[in-house]
Amino acid sequence: MGEHHSITITEQLLESEDFMYKRGVLQQYHHSLGSLDAALHALVHNIIVGENQKGEVVEAMQQETRSYMMRNQLLLNQLGNRVTRSVAALDDQIDDRKSQQLTLTYENTPSG
């Protein structure tokens, strides 16, 4: 009886594919959120400043609106970064699934 040997190889089962185009769809939503936020800020600003409103309440509303806009902008920036990282991670995960590790076991029998 011969000796048993094993060899492990990684085989690419499917071709790699770039999924970074998926980022565009998510970025459209990101852009829409930014546009909606800017429109809300402009509307509030026009109501307060456009009608020449004055006083402590108006100033507090303006400050709160600016603060809200800045928080939203920070969140949108984080979202943009996360979209890029998430799509890149998805791309890597899909590529990893397209290859498979195979272990071949064979018996080395003397010829004779």
PDB file of C-alpha atoms in Angstrom:
ATOM      1  CA  MET A   1       0.000   0.000   0.000  1.00  0.00           C
ATOM      2  CA  GLY A   2       1.326   3.486  -0.888  1.00  0.00           C
ATOM      3  CA  GLU A   3       1.713   6.642   1.110  1.00  0.00           C
ATOM      4  CA  HIS A   4      -1.106   9.200   1.319  1.00  0.00           C
ATOM      5  CA  HIS A   5      -0.278  12.825   0.559  1.00  0.00           C
ATOM      6  CA  SER A   6      -2.350  16.016   0.556  1.00  0.00           C
ATOM      7  CA  ILE A   7      -1.902  19.309  -1.173  1.00  0.00           C
ATOM      8  CA  THR A   8      -4.019  22.413  -0.599  1.00  0.00           C
ATOM      9  CA  ILE A   9      -4.464  25.026  -3.306  1.00  0.00           C
ATOM     10  CA  THR A  10      -6.659  28.062  -3.786  1.00  0.00           C
ATOM     11  CA  GLU A  11      -8.589  28.029  -7.020  1.00  0.00           C
ATOM     12  CA  GLN A  12     -10.299  31.051  -8.562  1.00  0.00           C
ATOM     13  CA  LEU A  13     -13.767  29.734  -9.496  1.00  0.00           C
ATOM     14  CA  LEU A  14     -15.192  32.951 -10.945  1.00  0.00           C
ATOM     15  CA  GLU A  15     -13.570  36.045 -12.396  1.00  0.00           C
ATOM     16  CA  SER A  16     -13.163  39.115 -10.225  1.00  0.00           C
ATOM     17  CA  GLU A  17     -15.671  41.879 -10.783  1.00  0.00           C
ATOM     18  CA  ASP A  18     -15.539  45.495  -9.651  1.00  0.00           C
ATOM     19  CA  PHE A  19     -18.607  46.445  -7.605  1.00  0.00           C
ATOM     20  CA  MET A  20     -17.510  50.013  -6.879  1.00  0.00           C
ATOM     21  CA  TYR A  21     -20.228  51.210  -9.260  1.00  0.00           C
ATOM     22  CA  LYS A  22     -22.693  50.398  -6.447  1.00  0.00           C
ATOM     23  CA  ARG A  23     -21.267  53.383  -4.605  1.00  0.00           C
ATOM     24  CA  GLY A  24     -22.960  55.726  -7.107  1.00  0.00           C
ATOM     25  CA  VAL A  25     -26.455  54.617  -6.107  1.00  0.00           C
ATOM     26  CA  LEU A  26     -25.718  55.197  -2.426  1.00  0.00           C
ATOM     27  CA  GLN A  27     -24.060  58.534  -3.170  1.00  0.00           C
ATOM     28  CA  GLN A  28     -27.242  59.688  -4.928  1.00  0.00           C
ATOM     29  CA  TYR A  29     -29.145  59.175  -1.672  1.00  0.00           C
ATOM     30  CA  HIS A  30     -26.351  60.922   0.203  1.00  0.00           C
ATOM     31  CA  HIS A  31     -26.590  63.891  -2.166  1.00  0.00           C
ATOM     32  CA  SER A  32     -30.397  63.974  -1.842  1.00  0.00           C
ATOM     33  CA  LEU A  33     -30.128  64.145   1.954  1.00  0.00           C
ATOM     34  CA  GLY A  34     -27.691  67.032   1.651  1.00  0.00           C
ATOM     35  CA  SER A  35     -29.989  68.874  -0.752  1.00  0.00           C
ATOM     36  CA  LEU A  36     -33.009  68.405   1.497  1.00  0.00           C
ATOM     37  CA  ASP A  37     -31.048  69.662   4.484  1.00  0.00           C
ATOM     38  CA  ALA A  38     -29.871  72.747   2.575  1.00  0.00           C
ATOM     39  CA  ALA A  39     -33.438  73.438   1.410  1.00  0.00           C
ATOM     40  CA  LEU A  40     -34.730  73.218   4.985  1.00  0.00           C
ATOM     41  CA  HIS A  41     -32.009  75.566   6.206  1.00  0.00           C
ATOM     42  CA  ALA A  42     -32.791  78.052   3.411  1.00  0.00           C
ATOM     43  CA  LEU A  43     -36.517  77.913   4.184  1.00  0.00           C
ATOM     44  CA  VAL A  44     -35.974  78.565   7.884  1.00  0.00           C
ATOM     45  CA  HIS A  45     -33.484  81.329   7.083  1.00  0.00           C
ATOM     46  CA  ASN A  46     -35.912  83.000   4.643  1.00  0.00           C
ATOM     47  CA  ILE A  47     -38.731  82.901   7.155  1.00  0.00           C
ATOM     48  CA  ILE A  48     -36.641  84.337   9.966  1.00  0.00           C
ATOM     49  CA  VAL A  49     -34.332  86.770   8.157  1.00  0.00           C
ATOM     50  CA  GLY A  50     -36.442  87.425   5.062  1.00  0.00           C
ATOM     51  CA  GLU A  51     -39.260  88.817   7.152  1.00  0.00           C
ATOM     52  CA  ASN A  52     -36.824  90.967   9.150  1.00  0.00           C
ATOM     53  CA  GLN A  53     -37.594  89.185  12.386  1.00  0.00           C
ATOM     54  CA  LYS A  54     -35.558  90.377  15.368  1.00  0.00           C
ATOM     55  CA  GLY A  55     -35.165  89.528  19.009  1.00  0.00           C
ATOM     56  CA  GLU A  56     -33.752  86.895  21.328  1.00  0.00           C
ATOM     57  CA  VAL A  57     -36.128  84.180  20.166  1.00  0.00           C
ATOM     58  CA  VAL A  58     -35.195  84.773  16.532  1.00  0.00           C
ATOM     59  CA  GLU A  59     -31.484  84.753  17.357  1.00  0.00           C
ATOM     60  CA  ALA A  60     -31.923  81.514  19.309  1.00  0.00           C
ATOM     61  CA  MET A  61     -33.792  79.981  16.352  1.00  0.00           C
ATOM     62  CA  GLN A  62     -31.026  81.064  13.966  1.00  0.00           C
ATOM     63  CA  GLN A  63     -28.346  79.615  16.242  1.00  0.00           C
ATOM     64  CA  GLU A  64     -30.269  76.356  16.627  1.00  0.00           C
ATOM     65  CA  THR A  65     -30.747  76.135  12.856  1.00  0.00           C
ATOM     66  CA  ARG A  66     -27.010  76.693  12.245  1.00  0.00           C
ATOM     67  CA  SER A  67     -26.160  74.098  14.891  1.00  0.00           C
ATOM     68  CA  TYR A  68     -28.606  71.629  13.323  1.00  0.00           C
ATOM     69  CA  MET A  69     -27.118  72.229   9.879  1.00  0.00           C
ATOM     70  CA  MET A  70     -23.560  71.696  11.159  1.00  0.00           C
ATOM     71  CA  ARG A  71     -24.520  68.413  12.898  1.00  0.00           C
ATOM     72  CA  ASN A  72     -26.235  67.209   9.758  1.00  0.00           C
ATOM     73  CA  GLN A  73     -23.200  68.138   7.654  1.00  0.00           C
ATOM     74  CA  LEU A  74     -20.940  66.125   9.967  1.00  0.00           C
ATOM     75  CA  LEU A  75     -23.318  63.172   9.709  1.00  0.00           C
ATOM     76  CA  LEU A  76     -23.397  63.468   5.924  1.00  0.00           C
ATOM     77  CA  ASN A  77     -19.593  63.505   5.800  1.00  0.00           C
ATOM     78  CA  GLN A  78     -19.466  60.388   7.961  1.00  0.00           C
ATOM     79  CA  LEU A  79     -22.093  58.756   5.770  1.00  0.00           C
ATOM     80  CA  GLY A  80     -20.072  59.514   2.635  1.00  0.00           C
ATOM     81  CA  ASN A  81     -16.964  57.941   4.160  1.00  0.00           C
ATOM     82  CA  ARG A  82     -18.918  54.926   5.362  1.00  0.00           C
ATOM     83  CA  VAL A  83     -20.480  54.397   1.927  1.00  0.00           C
ATOM     84  CA  THR A  84     -17.035  54.270   0.334  1.00  0.00           C
ATOM     85  CA  ARG A  85     -15.661  51.883   2.978  1.00  0.00           C
ATOM     86  CA  SER A  86     -18.752  49.653   2.902  1.00  0.00           C
ATOM     87  CA  VAL A  87     -18.736  49.260  -0.869  1.00  0.00           C
ATOM     88  CA  ALA A  88     -15.010  48.504  -0.845  1.00  0.00           C
ATOM     89  CA  ALA A  89     -15.573  45.874   1.881  1.00  0.00           C
ATOM     90  CA  LEU A  90     -18.449  44.377  -0.118  1.00  0.00           C
ATOM     91  CA  ASP A  91     -16.233  44.240  -3.183  1.00  0.00           C
ATOM     92  CA  ASP A  92     -13.517  42.418  -1.214  1.00  0.00           C
ATOM     93  CA  GLN A  93     -15.990  39.981   0.354  1.00  0.00           C
ATOM     94  CA  ILE A  94     -17.479  39.085  -3.009  1.00  0.00           C
ATOM     95  CA  ASP A  95     -14.023  38.533  -4.496  1.00  0.00           C
ATOM     96  CA  ASP A  96     -13.089  36.315  -1.545  1.00  0.00           C
ATOM     97  CA  ARG A  97     -16.160  34.152  -2.219  1.00  0.00           C
ATOM     98  CA  LYS A  98     -15.139  33.638  -5.832  1.00  0.00           C
ATOM     99  CA  SER A  99     -12.126  31.575  -4.872  1.00  0.00           C
ATOM    100  CA  GLN A 100     -12.143  28.308  -2.993  1.00  0.00           C
ATOM    101  CA  GLN A 101      -9.496  26.437  -1.095  1.00  0.00           C
ATOM    102  CA  LEU A 102      -9.231  22.836  -2.291  1.00  0.00           C
ATOM    103  CA  THR A 103      -7.401  19.988  -0.602  1.00  0.00           C
ATOM    104  CA  LEU A 104      -6.418  17.100  -2.805  1.00  0.00           C
ATOM    105  CA  THR A 105      -5.480  13.820  -1.174  1.00  0.00           C
ATOM    106  CA  TYR A 106      -3.778  11.152  -3.226  1.00  0.00           C
ATOM    107  CA  GLU A 107      -2.066   7.864  -2.711  1.00  0.00           C
ATOM    108  CA  ASN A 108       1.455   7.470  -3.948  1.00  0.00           C
ATOM    109  CA  THR A 109       1.627   3.885  -5.171  1.00  0.00           C
ATOM    110  CA  PRO A 110       4.868   2.429  -6.406  1.00  0.00           C
ATOM    111  CA  SER A 111       4.742   1.453 -10.024  1.00  0.00           C
ATOM    112  CA  GLY A 112       5.845  -1.943 -10.657  1.00  0.00           C
TER     113      GLY A 112
END
